[in-house]
mmCIF file of C-alpha atoms in Angstrom:
data_model
loop_
_atom_site.group_PDB
_atom_site.id
_atom_site.type_symbol
_atom_site.label_atom_id
_atom_site.label_comp_id
_atom_site.label_asym_id
_atom_site.label_seq_id
_atom_site.Cartn_x
_atom_site.Cartn_y
_atom_site.Cartn_z
ATOM 1 C CA MET R 1 118.629 123.768 106.459
ATOM 2 C CA LYS R 2 120.309 121.248 104.484
ATOM 3 C CA ILE R 3 123.879 121.173 102.558
ATOM 4 C CA ARG R 4 122.541 121.743 98.668
ATOM 5 C CA ASP R 5 126.643 121.383 97.514
ATOM 6 C CA LEU R 6 130.283 121.719 99.021
ATOM 7 C CA THR R 7 133.645 123.024 97.648
ATOM 8 C CA LEU R 8 136.891 122.053 98.969
ATOM 9 C CA TYR R 9 140.270 123.545 97.781
ATOM 10 C CA ARG R 10 143.491 123.006 99.058
ATOM 11 C CA VAL R 11 145.481 126.226 98.475
ATOM 12 C CA ASP R 12 149.504 127.306 99.193
ATOM 13 C CA ILE R 13 149.506 130.883 100.195
ATOM 14 C CA PRO R 14 152.856 132.444 100.358
ATOM 15 C CA LEU R 15 154.065 134.397 103.067
ATOM 16 C CA HIS R 16 156.041 137.813 102.709
ATOM 17 C CA VAL R 17 158.708 136.495 104.754
ATOM 18 C CA PRO R 18 159.573 132.797 105.958
ATOM 19 C CA TYR R 19 158.083 131.918 109.385
ATOM 20 C CA VAL R 20 161.098 130.660 111.449
ATOM 21 C CA THR R 21 160.705 128.775 114.744
ATOM 22 C CA LYS R 22 162.427 126.256 116.544
ATOM 23 C CA LEU R 23 160.040 123.252 115.008
ATOM 24 C CA GLN R 24 160.722 124.994 111.483
ATOM 25 C CA PRO R 25 164.272 126.417 111.510
ATOM 26 C CA GLN R 26 164.462 126.760 108.149
ATOM 27 C CA GLY R 27 161.187 128.911 107.896
ATOM 28 C CA ILE R 28 158.291 127.869 106.349
ATOM 29 C CA LYS R 29 157.656 129.930 102.984
ATOM 30 C CA SER R 30 154.267 129.519 102.360
ATOM 31 C CA ILE R 31 151.149 127.686 104.596
ATOM 32 C CA ASP R 32 149.219 124.805 102.706
ATOM 33 C CA THR R 33 145.555 125.487 103.254
ATOM 34 C CA PHE R 34 142.642 123.630 103.175
ATOM 35 C CA VAL R 35 139.377 126.047 102.550
ATOM 36 C CA CYS R 36 135.662 124.547 102.582
ATOM 37 C CA GLU R 37 132.921 126.289 100.784
ATOM 38 C CA VAL R 38 129.019 125.155 101.231
ATOM 39 C CA HIS R 39 125.672 126.614 100.067
ATOM 40 C CA ASP R 40 121.951 125.348 101.018
ATOM 41 C CA GLU R 41 118.922 125.651 98.654
ATOM 42 C CA ASP R 42 118.392 129.292 99.330
ATOM 43 C CA GLY R 43 121.574 129.965 97.887
ATOM 44 C CA ARG R 44 123.086 131.169 101.931
ATOM 45 C CA THR R 45 126.797 130.799 101.646
ATOM 46 C CA GLY R 46 129.339 129.567 104.234
ATOM 47 C CA VAL R 47 133.056 129.158 104.605
ATOM 48 C CA GLY R 48 135.554 127.750 106.833
ATOM 49 C CA ASP R 49 139.504 127.212 106.525
ATOM 50 C CA ALA R 50 142.153 125.372 108.031
ATOM 51 C CA THR R 51 145.830 125.173 108.333
ATOM 52 C CA ILE R 52 148.025 122.328 109.217
ATOM 53 C CA LEU R 53 151.469 123.226 110.306
ATOM 54 C CA PRO R 54 154.056 119.979 110.463
ATOM 55 C CA GLY R 55 155.030 119.759 114.134
ATOM 56 C CA TYR R 56 152.126 121.667 116.063
ATOM 57 C CA THR R 57 149.778 118.700 115.750
ATOM 58 C CA HIS R 58 149.474 115.111 115.251
ATOM 59 C CA GLU R 59 147.577 115.672 112.413
ATOM 60 C CA THR R 60 149.218 115.682 108.663
ATOM 61 C CA LEU R 61 148.482 117.614 105.062
ATOM 62 C CA ASP R 62 147.328 114.493 103.286
ATOM 63 C CA GLY R 63 145.842 113.025 106.336
ATOM 64 C CA GLY R 64 143.550 116.268 106.821
ATOM 65 C CA TRP R 65 142.922 116.486 103.075
ATOM 66 C CA LYS R 66 141.961 112.930 102.528
ATOM 67 C CA PHE R 67 139.245 113.489 105.757
ATOM 68 C CA CYS R 68 137.791 116.507 104.339
ATOM 69 C CA LEU R 69 137.201 114.843 100.979
ATOM 70 C CA GLU R 70 135.671 111.856 102.693
ATOM 71 C CA HIS R 71 133.528 113.539 105.196
ATOM 72 C CA GLY R 72 132.475 116.632 102.462
ATOM 73 C CA GLU R 73 131.002 114.381 100.046
ATOM 74 C CA ARG R 74 129.073 112.424 102.945
ATOM 75 C CA LEU R 75 127.949 115.803 104.509
ATOM 76 C CA VAL R 76 126.108 117.110 101.111
ATOM 77 C CA GLY R 77 122.125 116.745 101.674
ATOM 78 C CA MET R 78 122.565 116.521 104.967
ATOM 79 C CA ASP R 79 120.440 118.658 107.205
ATOM 80 C CA THR R 80 123.135 120.818 109.066
ATOM 81 C CA GLU R 81 122.414 120.029 112.370
ATOM 82 C CA GLU R 82 122.704 116.089 111.475
ATOM 83 C CA ALA R 83 126.284 117.408 109.432
ATOM 84 C CA LYS R 84 127.500 118.719 112.224
ATOM 85 C CA LYS R 85 126.520 115.555 114.925
ATOM 86 C CA SER R 86 128.345 113.061 112.482
ATOM 87 C CA LEU R 87 131.757 115.228 112.854
ATOM 88 C CA ASP R 88 131.884 114.507 116.652
ATOM 89 C CA PRO R 89 133.583 111.474 116.899
ATOM 90 C CA TYR R 90 136.693 113.292 114.840
ATOM 91 C CA ARG R 91 136.801 116.411 116.928
ATOM 92 C CA VAL R 92 140.242 115.598 118.498
ATOM 93 C CA SER R 93 141.679 113.150 115.635
ATOM 94 C CA ASP R 94 141.159 115.419 112.852
ATOM 95 C CA ALA R 95 140.071 118.630 114.544
ATOM 96 C CA HIS R 96 141.915 120.774 111.743
ATOM 97 C CA ALA R 97 139.990 119.204 108.765
ATOM 98 C CA VAL R 98 136.790 119.094 111.186
ATOM 99 C CA SER R 99 136.653 122.890 111.857
ATOM 100 C CA ALA R 100 137.147 123.595 108.169
ATOM 101 C CA LEU R 101 133.607 121.516 107.642
ATOM 102 C CA GLN R 102 131.987 122.838 110.517
ATOM 103 C CA VAL R 103 132.932 126.716 110.584
ATOM 104 C CA ALA R 104 131.497 126.663 106.889
ATOM 105 C CA ILE R 105 128.296 124.843 107.832
ATOM 106 C CA GLU R 106 127.803 127.681 110.947
ATOM 107 C CA MET R 107 128.405 130.667 108.830
ATOM 108 C CA MET R 108 125.829 129.326 106.564
ATOM 109 C CA GLU R 109 123.695 128.697 109.478
ATOM 110 C CA GLY R 110 123.832 132.592 110.312
ATOM 111 C CA ASN R 111 125.435 131.649 113.371
ATOM 112 C CA ALA R 112 124.633 134.751 116.329
ATOM 113 C CA LEU R 113 128.337 134.903 116.413
ATOM 114 C CA PHE R 114 128.909 136.121 113.089
ATOM 115 C CA ASP R 115 126.400 139.196 113.996
ATOM 116 C CA LEU R 116 128.082 142.504 113.783
ATOM 117 C CA PRO R 117 126.910 145.510 115.226
ATOM 118 C CA ASP R 118 126.214 148.339 112.761
ATOM 119 C CA GLU R 119 129.364 150.607 114.209
ATOM 120 C CA ASP R 120 132.888 149.284 113.263
ATOM 121 C CA VAL R 121 134.562 147.100 115.674
ATOM 122 C CA GLU R 122 137.901 146.961 116.102
ATOM 123 C CA VAL R 123 139.574 143.578 117.677
ATOM 124 C CA PRO R 124 143.362 144.211 118.507
ATOM 125 C CA ILE R 125 145.731 141.775 117.592
ATOM 126 C CA LEU R 126 149.319 141.591 118.378
ATOM 127 C CA GLY R 127 152.522 142.583 116.520
ATOM 128 C CA ALA R 128 155.756 139.858 116.231
ATOM 129 C CA VAL R 129 159.007 141.168 116.923
ATOM 130 C CA ASN R 130 160.682 138.629 113.929
ATOM 131 C CA THR R 131 164.642 139.799 113.047
ATOM 132 C CA LYS R 132 167.223 138.168 114.843
ATOM 133 C CA VAL R 133 169.754 140.462 113.852
ATOM 134 C CA LEU R 134 170.009 142.669 117.349
ATOM 135 C CA GLU R 135 170.978 146.111 115.613
ATOM 136 C CA GLU R 136 167.576 145.900 113.660
ATOM 137 C CA ILE R 137 165.611 145.253 116.671
ATOM 138 C CA PRO R 138 164.877 149.216 117.765
ATOM 139 C CA ASP R 139 163.677 149.947 114.313
ATOM 140 C CA GLU R 140 161.311 146.500 114.405
ATOM 141 C CA VAL R 141 160.110 147.487 117.708
ATOM 142 C CA ASN R 142 159.175 150.993 117.077
ATOM 143 C CA ARG R 143 157.572 150.058 113.484
ATOM 144 C CA LEU R 144 155.025 147.761 115.176
ATOM 145 C CA ILE R 145 154.124 150.089 117.990
ATOM 146 C CA GLU R 146 153.345 152.884 115.286
ATOM 147 C CA LYS R 147 150.920 150.481 113.588
ATOM 148 C CA GLY R 148 149.171 150.698 116.708
ATOM 149 C CA HIS R 149 150.111 147.336 118.281
ATOM 150 C CA ARG R 150 149.831 147.261 121.983
ATOM 151 C CA THR R 151 151.253 143.811 122.415
ATOM 152 C CA LEU R 152 154.191 141.987 121.166
ATOM 153 C CA LYS R 153 155.237 138.293 120.750
ATOM 154 C CA VAL R 154 158.918 136.914 120.647
ATOM 155 C CA LYS R 155 159.770 133.538 119.463
ATOM 156 C CA VAL R 156 162.614 132.378 121.769
ATOM 157 C CA GLY R 157 163.457 128.512 122.347
ATOM 158 C CA TRP R 158 166.716 128.035 120.915
ATOM 159 C CA GLU R 159 169.302 128.880 123.493
ATOM 160 C CA PRO R 160 168.543 129.914 126.829
ATOM 161 C CA ALA R 161 171.303 132.624 127.060
ATOM 162 C CA ALA R 162 170.996 134.189 123.752
ATOM 163 C CA ASP R 163 167.646 134.180 123.632
ATOM 164 C CA LEU R 164 167.525 136.012 127.138
ATOM 165 C CA ASN R 165 170.135 138.343 125.403
ATOM 166 C CA ARG R 166 167.808 138.943 122.676
ATOM 167 C CA LEU R 167 164.660 139.382 124.905
ATOM 168 C CA GLU R 168 166.517 141.807 126.958
ATOM 169 C CA ILE R 169 167.074 144.191 124.097
ATOM 170 C CA ILE R 170 163.656 143.979 122.627
ATOM 171 C CA GLN R 171 162.657 145.113 126.224
ATOM 172 C CA LYS R 172 164.849 148.152 126.117
ATOM 173 C CA ALA R 173 163.939 148.898 123.031
ATOM 174 C CA ASN R 174 160.257 148.405 124.033
ATOM 175 C CA ALA R 175 160.562 150.706 127.259
ATOM 176 C CA GLY R 176 157.363 149.427 128.688
ATOM 177 C CA ARG R 177 155.185 150.523 125.614
ATOM 178 C CA ALA R 178 153.689 147.722 125.119
ATOM 179 C CA ASP R 179 153.102 144.192 126.547
ATOM 180 C CA LEU R 180 155.090 141.204 125.535
ATOM 181 C CA ARG R 181 154.582 137.647 125.217
ATOM 182 C CA VAL R 182 157.326 135.050 124.790
ATOM 183 C CA ASP R 183 156.573 131.984 122.867
ATOM 184 C CA ALA R 184 159.136 128.781 122.757
ATOM 185 C CA ASN R 185 156.744 126.856 120.525
ATOM 186 C CA GLN R 186 157.926 123.646 122.325
ATOM 187 C CA GLY R 187 161.426 124.341 121.742
ATOM 188 C CA PHE R 188 163.079 123.566 125.135
ATOM 189 C CA SER R 189 163.939 120.572 127.264
ATOM 190 C CA ARG R 190 162.860 120.435 130.954
ATOM 191 C CA GLU R 191 166.209 121.821 131.974
ATOM 192 C CA ASP R 192 166.487 124.860 129.333
ATOM 193 C CA GLY R 193 163.112 125.871 129.722
ATOM 194 C CA ILE R 194 163.589 126.170 133.590
ATOM 195 C CA LYS R 195 166.589 128.100 133.013
ATOM 196 C CA PHE R 196 165.259 130.135 130.547
ATOM 197 C CA ALA R 197 161.902 130.781 132.608
ATOM 198 C CA THR R 198 163.795 131.865 135.866
ATOM 199 C CA GLY R 199 166.356 134.034 134.096
ATOM 200 C CA LEU R 200 163.117 136.486 132.887
ATOM 201 C CA HIS R 201 163.327 140.224 133.767
ATOM 202 C CA PRO R 202 159.529 141.154 133.754
ATOM 203 C CA ASP R 203 159.346 144.548 134.880
ATOM 204 C CA GLY R 204 155.773 144.172 134.176
ATOM 205 C CA GLU R 205 155.898 144.035 130.819
ATOM 206 C CA ILE R 206 156.200 140.273 129.841
ATOM 207 C CA GLN R 207 152.773 139.259 130.117
ATOM 208 C CA LEU R 208 153.304 135.164 129.889
ATOM 209 C CA PHE R 209 155.995 132.384 128.360
ATOM 210 C CA GLU R 210 154.139 129.939 126.129
ATOM 211 C CA GLN R 211 154.399 126.791 125.479
ATOM 212 C CA PRO R 212 158.022 125.788 127.157
ATOM 213 C CA CYS R 213 158.286 122.118 125.958
ATOM 214 C CA GLN R 214 156.895 119.478 124.107
ATOM 215 C CA LYS R 215 153.312 119.293 123.646
ATOM 216 C CA GLU R 216 153.114 115.574 125.078
ATOM 217 C CA ASP R 217 155.161 116.201 127.833
ATOM 218 C CA TRP R 218 152.745 117.952 130.214
ATOM 219 C CA ASP R 219 155.031 117.120 133.184
ATOM 220 C CA SER R 220 158.313 119.333 131.761
ATOM 221 C CA ASN R 221 155.764 122.292 130.862
ATOM 222 C CA ALA R 222 154.530 122.214 134.551
ATOM 223 C CA ALA R 223 158.290 121.779 136.067
ATOM 224 C CA VAL R 224 158.743 125.110 134.284
ATOM 225 C CA ALA R 225 155.412 126.975 135.176
ATOM 226 C CA ALA R 226 155.742 126.015 138.632
ATOM 227 C CA VAL R 227 158.950 128.154 138.838
ATOM 228 C CA SER R 228 158.733 130.707 135.932
ATOM 229 C CA ASN R 229 158.819 134.123 136.933
ATOM 230 C CA VAL R 230 156.095 135.016 134.748
ATOM 231 C CA PRO R 231 153.082 133.130 134.269
ATOM 232 C CA VAL R 232 153.257 130.348 131.596
ATOM 233 C CA MET R 233 150.188 129.771 128.560
ATOM 234 C CA MET R 234 149.754 126.053 127.190
ATOM 235 C CA ASP R 235 148.909 126.369 123.574
ATOM 236 C CA GLU R 236 149.850 123.100 121.321
ATOM 237 C CA SER R 237 149.340 120.808 124.193
ATOM 238 C CA ILE R 238 145.472 122.036 123.943
ATOM 239 C CA TYR R 239 142.816 120.389 121.615
ATOM 240 C CA ASP R 240 139.829 120.193 123.883
ATOM 241 C CA ILE R 241 137.954 121.077 127.235
ATOM 242 C CA ASN R 242 139.654 118.403 129.093
ATOM 243 C CA ASP R 243 143.196 119.662 128.099
ATOM 244 C CA VAL R 244 142.124 123.254 129.387
ATOM 245 C CA GLU R 245 140.841 121.302 132.654
ATOM 246 C CA ARG R 246 143.974 119.839 132.637
ATOM 247 C CA ALA R 247 146.475 123.496 132.283
ATOM 248 C CA GLY R 248 144.009 124.578 134.919
ATOM 249 C CA GLU R 249 145.282 121.971 137.689
ATOM 250 C CA MET R 250 148.857 123.355 136.666
ATOM 251 C CA ASP R 251 150.522 125.631 139.213
ATOM 252 C CA GLY R 252 151.888 128.523 137.359
ATOM 253 C CA CYS R 253 149.601 128.126 134.269
ATOM 254 C CA GLY R 254 147.940 131.487 133.627
ATOM 255 C CA PHE R 255 147.175 131.703 130.478
ATOM 256 C CA VAL R 256 145.432 129.444 127.823
ATOM 257 C CA LYS R 257 145.399 129.847 124.614
ATOM 258 C CA LEU R 258 142.934 128.335 121.873
ATOM 259 C CA LYS R 259 142.243 128.301 117.880
ATOM 260 C CA ILE R 260 139.282 127.738 115.935
ATOM 261 C CA SER R 261 141.236 124.630 114.355
ATOM 262 C CA LYS R 262 141.390 122.918 117.530
ATOM 263 C CA LEU R 263 137.982 123.578 118.823
ATOM 264 C CA THR R 264 136.318 122.654 115.906
ATOM 265 C CA GLY R 265 133.629 125.350 115.895
ATOM 266 C CA VAL R 266 132.604 128.853 116.561
ATOM 267 C CA ASP R 267 130.349 127.840 119.382
ATOM 268 C CA LEU R 268 132.616 125.071 120.698
ATOM 269 C CA LEU R 269 135.501 127.641 121.152
ATOM 270 C CA LYS R 270 133.339 130.239 122.910
ATOM 271 C CA GLN R 271 132.705 127.316 125.717
ATOM 272 C CA GLY R 272 136.124 126.732 125.612
ATOM 273 C CA LEU R 273 137.613 130.488 126.166
ATOM 274 C CA ASP R 274 134.646 130.857 128.731
ATOM 275 C CA ARG R 275 135.666 127.837 130.352
ATOM 276 C CA ILE R 276 139.197 129.177 130.954
ATOM 277 C CA ARG R 277 137.831 132.507 132.860
ATOM 278 C CA GLU R 278 135.778 129.868 134.963
ATOM 279 C CA LEU R 279 139.071 128.180 136.082
ATOM 280 C CA GLY R 280 140.684 131.242 136.737
ATOM 281 C CA MET R 281 142.816 131.637 134.196
ATOM 282 C CA THR R 282 143.011 134.303 131.087
ATOM 283 C CA PRO R 283 141.835 133.042 127.457
ATOM 284 C CA VAL R 284 143.688 133.857 124.452
ATOM 285 C CA LEU R 285 142.603 133.510 120.881
ATOM 286 C CA GLY R 286 144.012 133.500 117.494
ATOM 287 C CA ASN R 287 146.477 131.567 115.010
ATOM 288 C CA GLY R 288 149.510 133.217 113.901
ATOM 289 C CA ALA R 289 149.476 131.067 110.669
ATOM 290 C CA ALA R 290 146.176 131.175 109.258
ATOM 291 C CA SER R 291 144.485 132.979 106.272
ATOM 292 C CA ASP R 292 142.190 135.785 106.605
ATOM 293 C CA VAL R 293 139.140 133.150 106.236
ATOM 294 C CA GLY R 294 140.303 132.193 109.358
ATOM 295 C CA CYS R 295 141.212 135.371 110.926
ATOM 296 C CA TYR R 296 137.986 136.575 110.561
ATOM 297 C CA VAL R 297 136.249 133.590 112.049
ATOM 298 C CA GLU R 298 138.169 134.133 115.356
ATOM 299 C CA SER R 299 137.803 138.087 115.667
ATOM 300 C CA CYS R 300 134.046 137.180 114.969
ATOM 301 C CA VAL R 301 134.245 135.351 118.166
ATOM 302 C CA ALA R 302 136.951 137.236 120.050
ATOM 303 C CA ARG R 303 134.909 140.296 120.368
ATOM 304 C CA HIS R 304 132.499 138.498 122.343
ATOM 305 C CA THR R 305 135.137 136.525 124.484
ATOM 306 C CA ILE R 306 138.559 138.269 124.691
ATOM 307 C CA ASP R 307 139.742 141.282 126.698
ATOM 308 C CA ASN R 308 143.269 141.478 125.043
ATOM 309 C CA ALA R 309 145.376 141.294 122.009
ATOM 310 C CA GLY R 310 144.532 138.227 119.704
ATOM 311 C CA GLU R 311 147.042 136.197 118.286
ATOM 312 C CA ASN R 312 145.034 136.062 115.122
ATOM 313 C CA ASN R 313 147.201 137.878 112.813
ATOM 314 C CA GLY R 314 148.419 135.070 110.057
ATOM 315 C CA TYR R 315 146.856 137.425 107.493
ATOM 316 C CA LEU R 316 149.332 140.139 107.720
ATOM 317 C CA LYS R 317 151.992 137.886 107.305
ATOM 318 C CA ASN R 318 150.370 136.461 103.867
ATOM 319 C CA ARG R 319 150.925 138.014 100.327
ATOM 320 C CA GLU R 320 147.580 136.592 99.187
ATOM 321 C CA HIS R 321 143.943 136.707 100.366
ATOM 322 C CA LEU R 322 141.082 134.904 100.017
ATOM 323 C CA PHE R 323 138.408 136.883 100.343
ATOM 324 C CA LYS R 324 137.348 139.340 97.729
ATOM 325 C CA GLU R 325 137.329 142.066 100.163
ATOM 326 C CA LEU R 326 140.459 142.822 102.102
ATOM 327 C CA LEU R 327 139.680 142.263 105.784
ATOM 328 C CA PRO R 328 140.559 145.619 107.506
ATOM 329 C CA PHE R 329 143.494 146.598 109.460
ATOM 330 C CA ARG R 330 143.788 149.795 111.477
ATOM 331 C CA ASN R 331 145.310 151.037 114.813
ATOM 332 C CA GLY R 332 146.715 147.603 115.837
ATOM 333 C CA SER R 333 143.162 146.101 115.129
ATOM 334 C CA ILE R 334 141.129 143.756 113.055
ATOM 335 C CA VAL R 335 138.369 146.206 111.965
ATOM 336 C CA LEU R 336 134.920 144.251 111.731
ATOM 337 C CA SER R 337 132.086 146.275 109.695
ATOM 338 C CA LYS R 338 128.833 145.291 109.492
ATOM 339 C CA ASN R 339 129.441 146.019 105.425
ATOM 340 C CA PHE R 340 132.065 143.207 105.296
ATOM 341 C CA CYS R 341 131.372 140.521 102.885
ATOM 342 C CA PRO R 342 133.095 137.307 103.752
ATOM 343 C CA GLU R 343 132.750 135.915 100.255
ATOM 344 C CA LEU R 344 135.688 133.907 98.341
ATOM 345 C CA ASP R 345 137.673 135.581 95.455
ATOM 346 C CA HIS R 346 137.529 132.354 93.690
ATOM 347 C CA ASP R 347 139.897 133.979 90.792
ATOM 348 C CA THR R 348 142.572 134.080 93.585
ATOM 349 C CA VAL R 349 141.305 130.789 95.187
ATOM 350 C CA ASN R 350 141.798 129.046 91.651
ATOM 351 C CA ARG R 351 145.346 130.720 91.046
ATOM 352 C CA LEU R 352 146.440 129.042 94.671
ATOM 353 C CA LYS R 353 145.254 125.829 94.598
ATOM 354 C CA ILE R 354 147.021 122.899 94.576
ATOM 355 C CA ASP R 355 143.694 120.624 94.640
ATOM 356 C CA GLU R 356 139.604 120.917 94.447
ATOM 357 C CA ALA R 357 136.909 118.747 95.002
ATOM 358 C CA ARG R 358 132.836 119.748 94.514
ATOM 359 C CA PHE R 359 130.263 117.267 95.750
ATOM 360 C CA ALA R 360 126.844 118.159 95.085
ATOM 361 C CA PRO R 361 123.290 115.749 94.669
ATOM 362 C CA VAL R 362 123.646 113.418 91.332
ATOM 363 C CA GLN R 363 121.320 114.572 88.675
ATOM 364 C CA ALA R 364 118.508 112.093 88.014
#
């Protein structure tokens, strides 16, 4: 199978509400996303995407887009296996950009991970408790649970005492109805991370404490994990299997989260998730800042590999969607249907696009 043509879109997708973390205290109001669409000689199509958030990775938006342009043009006319192999040297340095290209190719190839059964499959995803207004917390928690979410995520990483106080209010409102995941997004120093982690009162509700310290600072993350009252989950520090292996050696690390944009392909993502389990940890999957394209791709992998709530809920935060069909959501889950067609809505893409490039063989 050869790549007949390849089109790249850079789109700006607006969010319903700003995405606020310690790394982005002013809030992200839209996500700058790369989308790759490929076709073969028989008209088969594949779509991939990637969203680079500044501060979450060493990659940059302009660098990622430049990579897509340079390598997208080069891939046209190649056999798909040759094309994927040619991306191998860049899977850590330019993971997000590689992922957008490779996933599109894998979907076009008809990778078995995209095969869906005749009956609908529900892939559970978590809900996020976003409000910082303490009086609003009970209503937000109730709304999320009424939507069917059985796992909730809470962002922390600002100041340990205030974070613990807000978390306690969330726990009281939750009253054991859902598991809680607590995510610092690299926001704590070692000292504050230890203070927060040892102040947690899990009571069976708090499932994990995610990425306490800066992604490069493995020693500080390990120091927090060693004393935390709940297992730590590594996220931003993880880029490839070597990082998974390193997390497996960390006392107190019980979970590792992977994303398609880090592992750069659906087969590689499945291998990484399987390896986490082999090392005695629990794999978690999903990107909370992504388009419906990425959320669909991760759901297709999750149904084969994951037995807990996915974090690929990003598309529910977006005001615009890239597929022609809305990716169904029901009872706290993404619904995968055999009849769902992962086809781009080009009208929406064109309305949201910042840039575009199409590569096809030069006609004689």
